[in-house]
Coordinates of C-alpha atoms in Angstrom, one line a residue:
Chain A
M1 CA 0.3 -0.2 0.1
E2 CA 1.3 3.3 -0.6
S3 CA 0.2 7.3 -0.2
H4 CA 1.2 10.3 -1.5
A5 CA 1.5 13.8 -0.2
V6 CA 2.8 17.5 -1.5
V7 CA 4.1 19.9 0.6
P8 CA 5.4 23.2 0.0
G9 CA 9.0 24.8 0.9
H10 CA 8.5 27.5 3.3
I11 CA 11.0 30.6 3.1
T12 CA 11.4 32.4 5.7
G13 CA 11.4 36.3 6.0
L14 CA 11.7 37.2 9.7
F15 CA 11.1 35.1 12.6
T16 CA 11.9 34.5 17.0
V17 CA 13.0 31.9 18.7
E18 CA 10.5 30.8 21.5
R19 CA 11.7 28.1 23.6
R20 CA 9.3 26.6 26.6
S21 CA 9.6 23.8 28.4
D22 CA 7.2 22.2 26.1
P23 CA 7.8 21.2 22.2
I24 CA 4.3 21.6 21.1
K25 CA 4.4 25.3 22.5
T26 CA 8.6 26.1 21.2
G27 CA 8.6 27.5 18.2
S28 CA 9.3 31.2 16.7
T29 CA 6.6 34.0 15.2
G30 CA 7.6 35.3 12.1
A31 CA 6.6 35.6 8.1
G32 CA 7.3 33.8 5.2
I33 CA 6.2 32.6 1.8
T34 CA 5.3 28.8 0.8
I35 CA 6.2 27.6 -2.9
D36 CA 5.5 25.0 -4.9
P37 CA 7.1 23.3 -6.2
G38 CA 7.8 22.4 -2.4
V39 CA 8.2 18.4 -1.5
S40 CA 6.7 15.7 -2.8
V41 CA 6.7 12.6 -0.2
T42 CA 5.3 9.1 -1.1
A43 CA 4.9 6.4 2.0
R44 CA 4.9 2.6 1.3
T45 CA 3.9 -0.3 3.9
A46 CA 7.5 -1.7 5.2
D47 CA 8.0 -3.7 8.0
T48 CA 11.2 -1.1 8.8
T49 CA 11.6 2.9 8.2
N50 CA 13.7 3.6 5.4
V51 CA 14.3 7.2 3.6
I52 CA 15.4 7.9 0.7
I53 CA 16.0 11.2 -1.1
N54 CA 16.0 12.3 -4.6
G55 CA 16.8 8.1 -5.4
E56 CA 19.0 8.1 -2.7
P57 CA 19.2 6.3 1.0
A58 CA 19.4 8.8 3.4
T59 CA 18.8 10.1 7.1
I60 CA 16.7 12.9 8.1
E61 CA 16.5 12.7 12.4
P62 CA 13.1 14.8 12.0
V63 CA 11.4 12.1 10.3
T64 CA 12.6 9.2 11.7
R65 CA 11.5 11.0 14.8
V66 CA 8.4 11.4 13.7
L67 CA 7.4 7.9 12.3
E68 CA 8.8 6.4 15.8
D69 CA 6.8 8.8 17.6
L70 CA 3.7 7.6 15.3
G71 CA 4.6 3.8 16.3
V72 CA 4.7 2.9 11.9
T73 CA 7.2 1.7 10.0
A74 CA 7.3 2.6 6.4
T75 CA 9.6 3.6 3.1
I76 CA 10.0 6.8 3.4
D77 CA 10.2 8.5 -1.0
I78 CA 11.3 11.8 -1.1
E79 CA 11.6 13.7 -3.9
T80 CA 12.3 17.7 -4.4
K81 CA 13.9 20.0 -6.5
L82 CA 14.5 22.5 -4.0
P83 CA 17.8 22.7 -2.6
I84 CA 18.9 21.4 1.4
G85 CA 19.8 23.0 3.8
A86 CA 19.3 26.3 1.8
G87 CA 16.3 27.7 4.0
F88 CA 13.4 26.5 1.8
G89 CA 12.6 24.3 5.1
V90 CA 12.9 21.0 3.1
S91 CA 13.1 19.1 6.7
G92 CA 10.1 20.4 7.8
A93 CA 7.9 19.8 4.9
A94 CA 9.6 16.2 4.5
T95 CA 8.9 15.3 8.5
L96 CA 4.9 16.7 7.9
G97 CA 4.9 14.4 4.3
A98 CA 6.4 11.7 6.4
A99 CA 3.8 12.0 9.1
L100 CA 0.7 12.2 6.5
T101 CA 1.7 9.5 4.2
A102 CA 3.0 7.3 7.1
T103 CA -0.4 7.5 8.9
A104 CA -2.8 7.5 6.1
V105 CA -1.0 4.2 4.9
A106 CA -1.0 2.5 8.0
D107 CA -4.8 3.5 10.4
G108 CA -5.4 6.8 9.3
T109 CA -6.6 7.9 12.5
K110 CA -5.2 11.2 13.3
T111 CA -6.7 14.6 12.2
E112 CA -4.5 16.8 10.5
Q113 CA -4.0 19.0 13.2
E114 CA -2.8 15.7 15.1
L115 CA -0.5 15.0 12.7
I116 CA 1.1 18.9 12.5
E117 CA 1.9 18.4 16.1
R118 CA 3.7 15.4 15.8
A119 CA 6.0 16.8 13.1
H120 CA 6.6 19.9 14.7
V121 CA 7.5 18.1 18.2
A122 CA 9.9 16.3 15.5
E123 CA 11.4 18.9 13.9
V124 CA 12.1 21.3 17.4
T125 CA 13.1 17.9 18.9
A126 CA 16.0 17.4 16.1
G127 CA 16.1 21.3 15.9
T128 CA 16.1 21.0 12.2
G129 CA 13.4 23.8 12.3
L130 CA 11.2 26.1 14.9
G131 CA 8.2 27.5 12.6
D132 CA 8.0 25.9 8.9
V133 CA 5.7 22.7 9.9
V134 CA 3.0 25.0 10.9
A135 CA 3.5 27.5 7.9
Q136 CA 3.7 24.7 5.7
A137 CA 1.0 22.9 6.9
R138 CA -1.2 26.4 6.1
G139 CA 0.3 27.4 2.8
G140 CA -0.2 31.0 1.0
I141 CA 2.0 34.1 3.0
P142 CA 2.0 32.5 6.3
I143 CA 1.9 34.7 9.4
R144 CA 3.2 33.2 12.9
I145 CA 1.3 35.5 15.3
E146 CA 2.1 32.9 18.0
P147 CA 4.8 30.0 18.5
G148 CA 4.4 26.8 18.4
S149 CA 2.2 23.8 17.1
D150 CA -1.1 25.0 18.2
G151 CA -0.2 29.1 17.8
R152 CA -2.5 31.2 16.5
L153 CA -1.5 32.0 12.3
D154 CA -2.7 34.9 10.3
G155 CA -1.7 35.3 5.9
I156 CA -1.1 38.1 4.0
P157 CA -3.7 37.6 1.2
A158 CA -1.5 37.7 -1.9
T159 CA -0.4 35.3 -5.0
G160 CA 1.9 35.1 -8.0
R161 CA 5.0 34.1 -9.3
I162 CA 8.6 33.7 -6.8
E163 CA 11.6 33.2 -7.8
A164 CA 14.7 31.8 -5.8
I165 CA 18.2 31.3 -6.6
S166 CA 20.5 29.3 -3.1
L167 CA 24.5 30.2 -2.9
G168 CA 25.0 27.7 -0.3
T169 CA 23.6 26.9 3.2
L170 CA 23.8 28.0 6.6
S171 CA 23.5 25.4 9.5
T172 CA 19.8 26.1 10.8
P173 CA 21.3 24.9 15.2
A174 CA 24.7 26.9 15.0
V175 CA 23.1 30.1 14.2
L176 CA 20.6 29.5 16.1
D177 CA 22.2 29.0 19.4
E178 CA 24.7 31.7 19.0
R179 CA 22.6 34.6 19.1
P180 CA 18.8 34.3 20.0
E181 CA 17.9 37.6 21.7
Q182 CA 19.1 39.4 19.1
I183 CA 17.1 37.8 16.6
T184 CA 13.7 38.0 18.8
E185 CA 14.1 41.9 19.1
A186 CA 14.5 42.0 15.2
G187 CA 11.6 39.3 15.0
E188 CA 9.4 41.0 16.9
L189 CA 9.9 44.2 15.8
T190 CA 9.9 43.7 12.0
L191 CA 6.4 41.9 12.5
A192 CA 4.9 44.9 14.8
T193 CA 5.8 46.9 11.4
L194 CA 4.6 44.2 9.1
L195 CA 0.9 43.1 10.4
E196 CA 0.6 47.7 10.3
D197 CA 1.0 47.0 6.4
P198 CA -0.1 43.1 5.7
T199 CA 1.3 43.5 2.1
I200 CA 4.0 41.1 0.1
E201 CA 5.7 44.3 -0.4
Q202 CA 6.1 45.3 3.3
L203 CA 6.8 41.4 4.0
F204 CA 9.8 42.0 1.6
A205 CA 10.8 45.5 3.3
C206 CA 10.7 43.6 6.8
S207 CA 12.5 40.8 5.9
Q208 CA 15.4 43.2 4.6
E209 CA 15.2 45.2 7.8
F210 CA 15.4 41.5 9.8
A211 CA 18.5 40.5 7.8
Q212 CA 19.6 43.4 8.3
A213 CA 19.6 44.3 12.3
T214 CA 20.3 40.4 13.1
G215 CA 23.6 40.7 11.4
L216 CA 22.3 37.7 9.6
L217 CA 22.8 39.4 5.9
A218 CA 25.6 37.1 3.8
P219 CA 27.4 39.6 1.7
E220 CA 27.0 37.4 -1.4
V221 CA 23.5 37.6 -0.6
S222 CA 23.3 40.9 -0.3
E223 CA 25.2 41.3 -3.7
V224 CA 22.5 39.8 -5.3
I225 CA 19.7 41.8 -4.1
D226 CA 21.3 44.9 -4.8
A227 CA 21.3 43.7 -8.5
V228 CA 17.8 42.3 -8.7
E229 CA 16.6 45.8 -7.2
T230 CA 18.9 47.9 -9.8
A231 CA 17.0 45.7 -12.5
G232 CA 13.6 47.2 -10.6
G233 CA 13.0 44.1 -8.8
T234 CA 12.3 43.5 -5.0
A235 CA 14.3 40.6 -3.3
M236 CA 15.0 39.4 0.3
M237 CA 17.2 36.6 2.4
S238 CA 15.6 33.7 3.4
M239 CA 16.4 32.4 7.1
L240 CA 18.3 30.6 7.2
G241 CA 20.4 29.5 4.3
K242 CA 22.5 32.1 1.4
T243 CA 19.4 32.1 -0.4
V244 CA 18.1 35.3 -2.3
V245 CA 13.9 35.1 -3.4
A246 CA 12.2 37.5 -5.7
L247 CA 8.6 38.9 -6.3
G248 CA 8.0 38.2 -10.1
T249 CA 10.4 37.6 -12.3
G250 CA 13.3 39.1 -10.1
L251 CA 16.2 37.5 -10.6
S252 CA 15.6 36.9 -14.3
D253 CA 15.4 40.3 -15.2
A254 CA 18.9 41.0 -13.2
G255 CA 20.0 37.7 -15.4
Y256 CA 20.4 34.8 -12.7
D257 CA 18.7 31.2 -13.5
P258 CA 16.9 30.7 -10.8
I259 CA 14.4 28.1 -9.6
V260 CA 11.0 29.3 -10.4
G261 CA 7.4 28.5 -8.3
Q262 CA 4.0 30.0 -7.0
I263 CA 3.1 31.2 -4.4
D264 CA 1.2 27.5 -2.8
H265 CA -2.1 28.5 -1.5
A266 CA -3.1 24.6 -0.6
G267 CA -0.3 23.9 2.0
A268 CA 0.5 20.1 3.1
R269 CA -2.1 17.7 1.4
L270 CA -2.4 14.3 0.3
T271 CA -2.4 13.7 -3.3
Q272 CA -4.2 10.3 -5.2
D273 CA -0.8 10.7 -7.9
P274 CA 2.8 11.4 -6.8
N275 CA 2.7 13.0 -10.4
N276 CA 0.7 15.8 -9.3
F277 CA 4.1 17.1 -8.3
Chain B
M1 CA -8.1 47.9 -11.7
E2 CA -9.3 44.7 -11.3
S3 CA -8.6 41.5 -8.7
H4 CA -9.6 37.6 -8.6
A5 CA -9.8 35.3 -5.9
V6 CA -11.5 32.0 -6.2
V7 CA -13.9 30.3 -3.4
P8 CA -14.4 26.4 -3.0
G9 CA -17.8 25.5 -2.8
H10 CA -18.3 24.1 1.1
I11 CA -21.0 20.8 1.6
T12 CA -22.1 20.8 5.4
G13 CA -22.2 17.5 6.8
L14 CA -23.8 17.6 10.4
F15 CA -23.1 21.0 12.1
T16 CA -24.8 23.1 15.4
V17 CA -25.8 26.2 15.7
E18 CA -24.3 28.8 18.2
R19 CA -25.9 32.2 18.6
R20 CA -23.4 34.4 20.9
S21 CA -24.2 38.1 21.2
D22 CA -21.2 39.2 19.2
P23 CA -21.4 38.1 15.3
I24 CA -17.4 37.2 15.7
K25 CA -18.5 34.2 18.4
T26 CA -21.2 33.5 16.8
G27 CA -21.3 30.5 14.5
S28 CA -21.6 26.6 14.3
T29 CA -19.2 24.0 15.2
G30 CA -19.4 20.8 12.7
A31 CA -17.4 19.0 9.5
G32 CA -17.9 19.7 6.2
I33 CA -15.9 19.3 2.7
T34 CA -14.9 21.9 0.4
I35 CA -14.6 21.5 -3.5
D36 CA -13.4 22.6 -6.6
P37 CA -15.0 23.8 -8.6
G38 CA -16.6 26.8 -6.3
V39 CA -17.0 30.4 -7.3
S40 CA -14.7 32.4 -8.9
V41 CA -14.8 36.6 -7.6
T42 CA -13.7 39.7 -10.0
A43 CA -13.6 43.1 -8.3
R44 CA -13.4 46.0 -10.5
T45 CA -13.1 49.5 -9.0
A46 CA -16.4 51.3 -9.4
D47 CA -17.7 54.5 -7.6
T48 CA -21.2 51.8 -6.2
T49 CA -21.2 48.8 -5.7
N50 CA -22.5 46.6 -8.1
V51 CA -23.3 42.5 -8.0
I52 CA -23.7 40.3 -11.0
I53 CA -23.4 36.7 -10.9
N54 CA -23.5 34.7 -13.8
G55 CA -23.9 37.7 -16.3
E56 CA -26.5 38.9 -14.6
P57 CA -27.5 41.8 -12.2
A58 CA -28.3 40.3 -8.6
T59 CA -28.6 41.2 -4.8
I60 CA -26.8 38.6 -2.1
E61 CA -27.0 40.8 0.8
P62 CA -23.6 39.3 2.8
V63 CA -21.6 40.7 -0.2
T64 CA -23.4 44.1 0.1
R65 CA -23.1 44.5 3.3
V66 CA -19.1 43.0 3.7
L67 CA -18.4 45.9 1.4
E68 CA -19.9 48.1 3.2
D69 CA -18.4 46.8 6.4
L70 CA -15.3 47.5 4.2
G71 CA -15.9 50.6 3.1
V72 CA -14.9 49.9 -0.2
T73 CA -17.2 50.3 -3.7
A74 CA -16.9 47.6 -6.4
T75 CA -18.3 45.7 -9.1
I76 CA -18.2 42.2 -7.6
D77 CA -18.5 39.4 -11.1
I78 CA -19.1 36.2 -9.3
E79 CA -19.4 33.4 -11.7
T80 CA -20.2 29.9 -10.2
K81 CA -21.8 26.6 -11.9
L82 CA -22.7 25.4 -8.4
P83 CA -26.4 25.8 -8.1
I84 CA -27.4 28.7 -5.7
G85 CA -29.6 27.9 -1.9
A86 CA -28.9 24.1 -2.6
G87 CA -26.0 23.2 0.3
F88 CA -22.9 24.6 -1.4
G89 CA -22.3 27.4 0.6
V90 CA -22.2 29.9 -2.7
S91 CA -23.1 33.1 -0.6
G92 CA -20.6 32.1 2.0
A93 CA -18.0 32.1 -0.8
A94 CA -19.7 34.3 -2.9
T95 CA -19.0 37.0 0.2
L96 CA -15.3 36.0 1.3
G97 CA -14.3 36.2 -2.1
A98 CA -15.9 39.6 -2.1
A99 CA -14.0 40.6 0.4
L100 CA -10.5 39.5 -0.8
T101 CA -10.9 41.1 -4.1
A102 CA -12.3 44.5 -3.1
T103 CA -9.8 45.4 -0.5
A104 CA -7.0 44.1 -3.1
V105 CA -8.6 46.6 -5.9
A106 CA -8.8 49.6 -2.7
D107 CA -6.2 49.7 -0.1
G108 CA -4.8 46.0 0.4
T109 CA -4.1 46.5 3.8
K110 CA -6.1 43.4 5.9
T111 CA -4.5 40.1 6.6
E112 CA -6.3 36.6 5.3
Q113 CA -8.0 36.9 9.0
E114 CA -9.3 40.2 9.3
L115 CA -10.8 39.6 5.8
I116 CA -12.4 36.3 7.1
E117 CA -13.7 37.6 10.2
R118 CA -15.6 40.6 8.4
A119 CA -17.1 37.9 6.0
H120 CA -18.6 35.5 8.6
V121 CA -20.0 39.1 10.5
A122 CA -21.9 39.4 7.5
E123 CA -22.7 36.1 6.6
V124 CA -23.9 35.5 10.4
T125 CA -25.9 39.1 10.3
A126 CA -27.4 38.2 7.3
G127 CA -29.0 35.1 8.0
T128 CA -28.0 33.1 5.5
G129 CA -24.8 30.7 7.0
L130 CA -22.7 30.2 10.4
G131 CA -19.8 28.2 9.3
D132 CA -19.3 28.3 5.6
V133 CA -16.9 31.2 5.4
V134 CA -14.6 29.9 8.1
A135 CA -14.5 26.5 5.9
Q136 CA -13.7 28.0 2.5
A137 CA -11.2 30.3 3.9
R138 CA -9.4 26.5 5.2
G139 CA -10.1 24.3 2.2
G140 CA -9.9 20.5 2.4
I141 CA -12.2 18.5 5.3
P142 CA -12.4 21.5 7.3
I143 CA -13.9 20.5 11.2
R144 CA -15.3 23.5 13.0
I145 CA -14.2 22.5 16.4
E146 CA -15.0 26.0 17.7
P147 CA -18.0 28.4 16.3
G148 CA -17.1 31.7 15.2
S149 CA -14.3 33.7 12.7
D150 CA -11.6 33.0 15.2
G151 CA -12.6 29.1 16.8
R152 CA -10.6 26.5 16.2
L153 CA -10.1 24.6 13.2
D154 CA -8.9 21.0 12.3
G155 CA -8.8 18.3 8.9
I156 CA -9.7 15.2 8.3
P157 CA -6.5 14.3 6.1
A158 CA -7.8 13.3 2.6
T159 CA -8.5 14.2 -0.8
G160 CA -10.3 13.0 -3.8
R161 CA -12.9 13.6 -6.1
I162 CA -16.2 14.5 -5.1
E163 CA -19.6 13.8 -7.0
A164 CA -23.2 16.3 -6.4
I165 CA -26.1 16.3 -7.6
S166 CA -28.5 18.5 -6.4
L167 CA -32.9 18.0 -5.9
G168 CA -34.0 21.7 -5.2
T169 CA -33.5 24.7 -2.5
L170 CA -34.1 24.4 1.2
S171 CA -34.3 27.7 2.9
T172 CA -31.4 28.2 5.4
P173 CA -33.0 30.4 7.8
A174 CA -36.3 28.9 7.6
V175 CA -34.5 25.9 8.9
L176 CA -32.1 27.0 11.6
D177 CA -34.8 28.9 13.4
E178 CA -37.3 25.8 13.6
R179 CA -35.4 23.3 15.6
P180 CA -32.0 24.4 16.8
E181 CA -31.4 22.5 20.0
Q182 CA -32.4 19.4 18.7
I183 CA -29.7 20.3 15.4
T184 CA -27.5 20.9 17.6
E185 CA -27.5 18.0 20.1
A186 CA -27.3 16.1 16.9
G187 CA -24.4 18.0 15.5
E188 CA -22.6 17.4 19.1
L189 CA -22.8 14.1 19.2
T190 CA -22.0 12.8 15.8
L191 CA -19.1 15.2 15.8
A192 CA -17.8 13.6 18.8
T193 CA -18.2 10.4 16.9
L194 CA -16.4 11.8 13.7
L195 CA -13.4 13.0 16.1
E196 CA -13.3 9.4 17.1
D197 CA -12.1 8.0 13.5
P198 CA -11.4 11.5 11.6
T199 CA -11.6 9.4 8.2
I200 CA -13.7 10.7 5.6
E201 CA -15.7 7.2 5.2
Q202 CA -16.2 7.9 8.9
L203 CA -17.5 11.5 7.9
F204 CA -20.0 10.0 5.3
A205 CA -21.4 7.9 8.2
C206 CA -21.6 10.5 10.7
S207 CA -23.7 13.0 8.3
Q208 CA -26.0 10.2 7.8
E209 CA -26.2 9.6 11.1
F210 CA -27.4 13.7 11.4
A211 CA -29.7 14.0 9.0
Q212 CA -31.9 11.1 10.4
A213 CA -31.4 12.6 14.1
T214 CA -32.8 15.8 13.2
G215 CA -35.0 15.0 10.6
L216 CA -33.3 17.0 8.2
L217 CA -33.0 13.7 5.4
A218 CA -35.7 14.7 2.5
P219 CA -37.4 11.3 1.1
E220 CA -35.7 12.5 -2.1
V221 CA -32.4 12.9 -1.7
S222 CA -32.9 9.5 0.8
E223 CA -34.2 7.8 -2.6
V224 CA -30.4 8.7 -4.7
I225 CA -28.7 7.9 -1.4
D226 CA -29.8 4.7 -1.5
A227 CA -29.1 4.1 -5.2
V228 CA -25.6 5.0 -4.5
E229 CA -25.6 2.4 -1.9
T230 CA -26.8 -0.3 -3.4
A231 CA -24.3 0.5 -6.7
G232 CA -21.6 0.0 -4.1
G233 CA -20.5 3.5 -3.2
T234 CA -21.1 6.4 -0.2
A235 CA -23.3 9.0 0.1
M236 CA -24.5 11.9 2.1
M237 CA -26.8 14.9 2.1
S238 CA -25.3 18.5 2.2
M239 CA -26.8 20.5 4.5
L240 CA -28.8 22.5 3.7
G241 CA -30.4 21.8 0.7
K242 CA -31.7 18.9 -1.3
T243 CA -28.4 18.0 -2.4
V244 CA -26.2 14.5 -2.7
V245 CA -22.8 13.9 -2.5
A246 CA -20.8 11.1 -3.5
L247 CA -17.5 9.5 -2.3
G248 CA -15.5 9.1 -5.8
T249 CA -18.0 8.3 -8.6
G250 CA -20.7 7.2 -6.3
L251 CA -23.7 9.2 -8.4
S252 CA -22.2 7.6 -11.7
D253 CA -21.9 4.3 -11.3
A254 CA -25.3 4.4 -9.9
G255 CA -26.5 6.1 -12.9
Y256 CA -26.8 9.4 -12.1
D257 CA -25.2 12.9 -14.2
P258 CA -23.6 14.9 -11.4
I259 CA -21.5 17.9 -10.6
V260 CA -17.7 16.3 -11.0
G261 CA -15.2 18.1 -8.1
Q262 CA -12.2 17.3 -6.2
I263 CA -11.6 18.1 -2.8
D264 CA -10.1 22.2 -3.0
H265 CA -6.9 21.7 -0.2
A266 CA -5.9 25.6 -0.9
G267 CA -9.4 27.4 0.2
A268 CA -10.0 31.2 -0.8
R269 CA -7.0 32.5 -2.5
L270 CA -6.6 35.0 -4.8
T271 CA -5.4 34.9 -8.4
Q272 CA -3.7 36.2 -11.4
D273 CA -6.2 35.0 -13.4
P274 CA -9.9 34.7 -13.8
N275 CA -9.4 31.4 -16.3
N276 CA -7.5 29.3 -12.9
F277 CA -11.1 28.8 -12.1

């Protein structure tokens, strides 16, 4: 038996770090953009759990954790065109997709919110993410008003084409441990500014402000953003990766060869056919 | 200037009636299915508000109300293949689509949750619906755990084809006023049963139980449901309309010529092009 899911990528623009004793309540507030293409996940019934990414055996700690927590075993086959560790939330997408599909091939008796909670806890416990899972479950342009898997969400009403280019990886745990207070302070300030004018243009402006205020803006990322702006476009850095994201044709117009996607309004969902991806 | 949105139809399986002094908190708990095709809405800048449905001038009280509440005027052009007043939540979809698109052509400075709240209040105040707007905003197979526009939601993880056939209309306000306590009692019981086993098959079973317990099951609807079941399928009545909804090819297999749709995972969203519909 097999089951398929698609989960969007998530580009984080700005965020806070909110650690609590309860992993359900641990997470982050902030805002980002979910994109299609994201991650496609297929689960197949198996006696032991095996994880495959783009055809190669792999280990993704939160994926293993969430299956253990759910008490199911399965072969989890993950396909994605997005770079891993580059600020697209691939680990969160793989974890949520694994929870959805592995449960579907096992007993199928969990609600979406129960599966989101399990995937969120697995990500937080593995230290691979704080806010991707809840954003990817929702889709659109999610605003995380409260942290944790049961925190209040909102969104910016917008649609359109998104371009992205990755210049390399950043280690999520290292950056989060280094300066959580500075990140949280900048995240709270820029989120408040965004909520005064909840548009996609303002999200890009606030995200740029956040990247500068936290010192997270990498020089090579800054250079590409400048090139997009010189060509008349709007761009920002994705947290946490050396990744530049632009509205519309911003990166193409500046002469780059980007990943092209769309805002994903659906969020994580089971699909009937893996070729829906 | 113009702006486009798509909002799914919503087939209510079971529900409660929850009236509060605050229209934001007024609504219903329950469960249903959102479907694509739904309703396509285009707003165009105009000095006075005009509403058009499928090419003809029309009056939809909650649409007028939500534009007044938002302080905007626009021509609202609504297209749908779904029958009106037949339990597909067309008024809720039109209202939420009008709020999204009219705001986009005006100033665009509201979050999705703010627009959902305005559309929900307009529906509740007009008496045309209690739970459609929040379900249609979410998409998928929404479970309304708490009533109102800020109530907690969950969902059943499933996907697939849905068929529907409408045998006529039922007046929403009349039915709700007639026996709210009986409806709420049956809604609470069947929702609790659904949450014990949150699958789409169980949603159909609980919805059938609800239709029988409330006495809302129309004889002509019951006849079609029986025909689907005889042909090996699964069907239920949509609340509130003389409408039969079946999983997969249930109605086709029984010899009917149904509306064919899919579960809509995206929920209400702005679109770039009305032909996305």
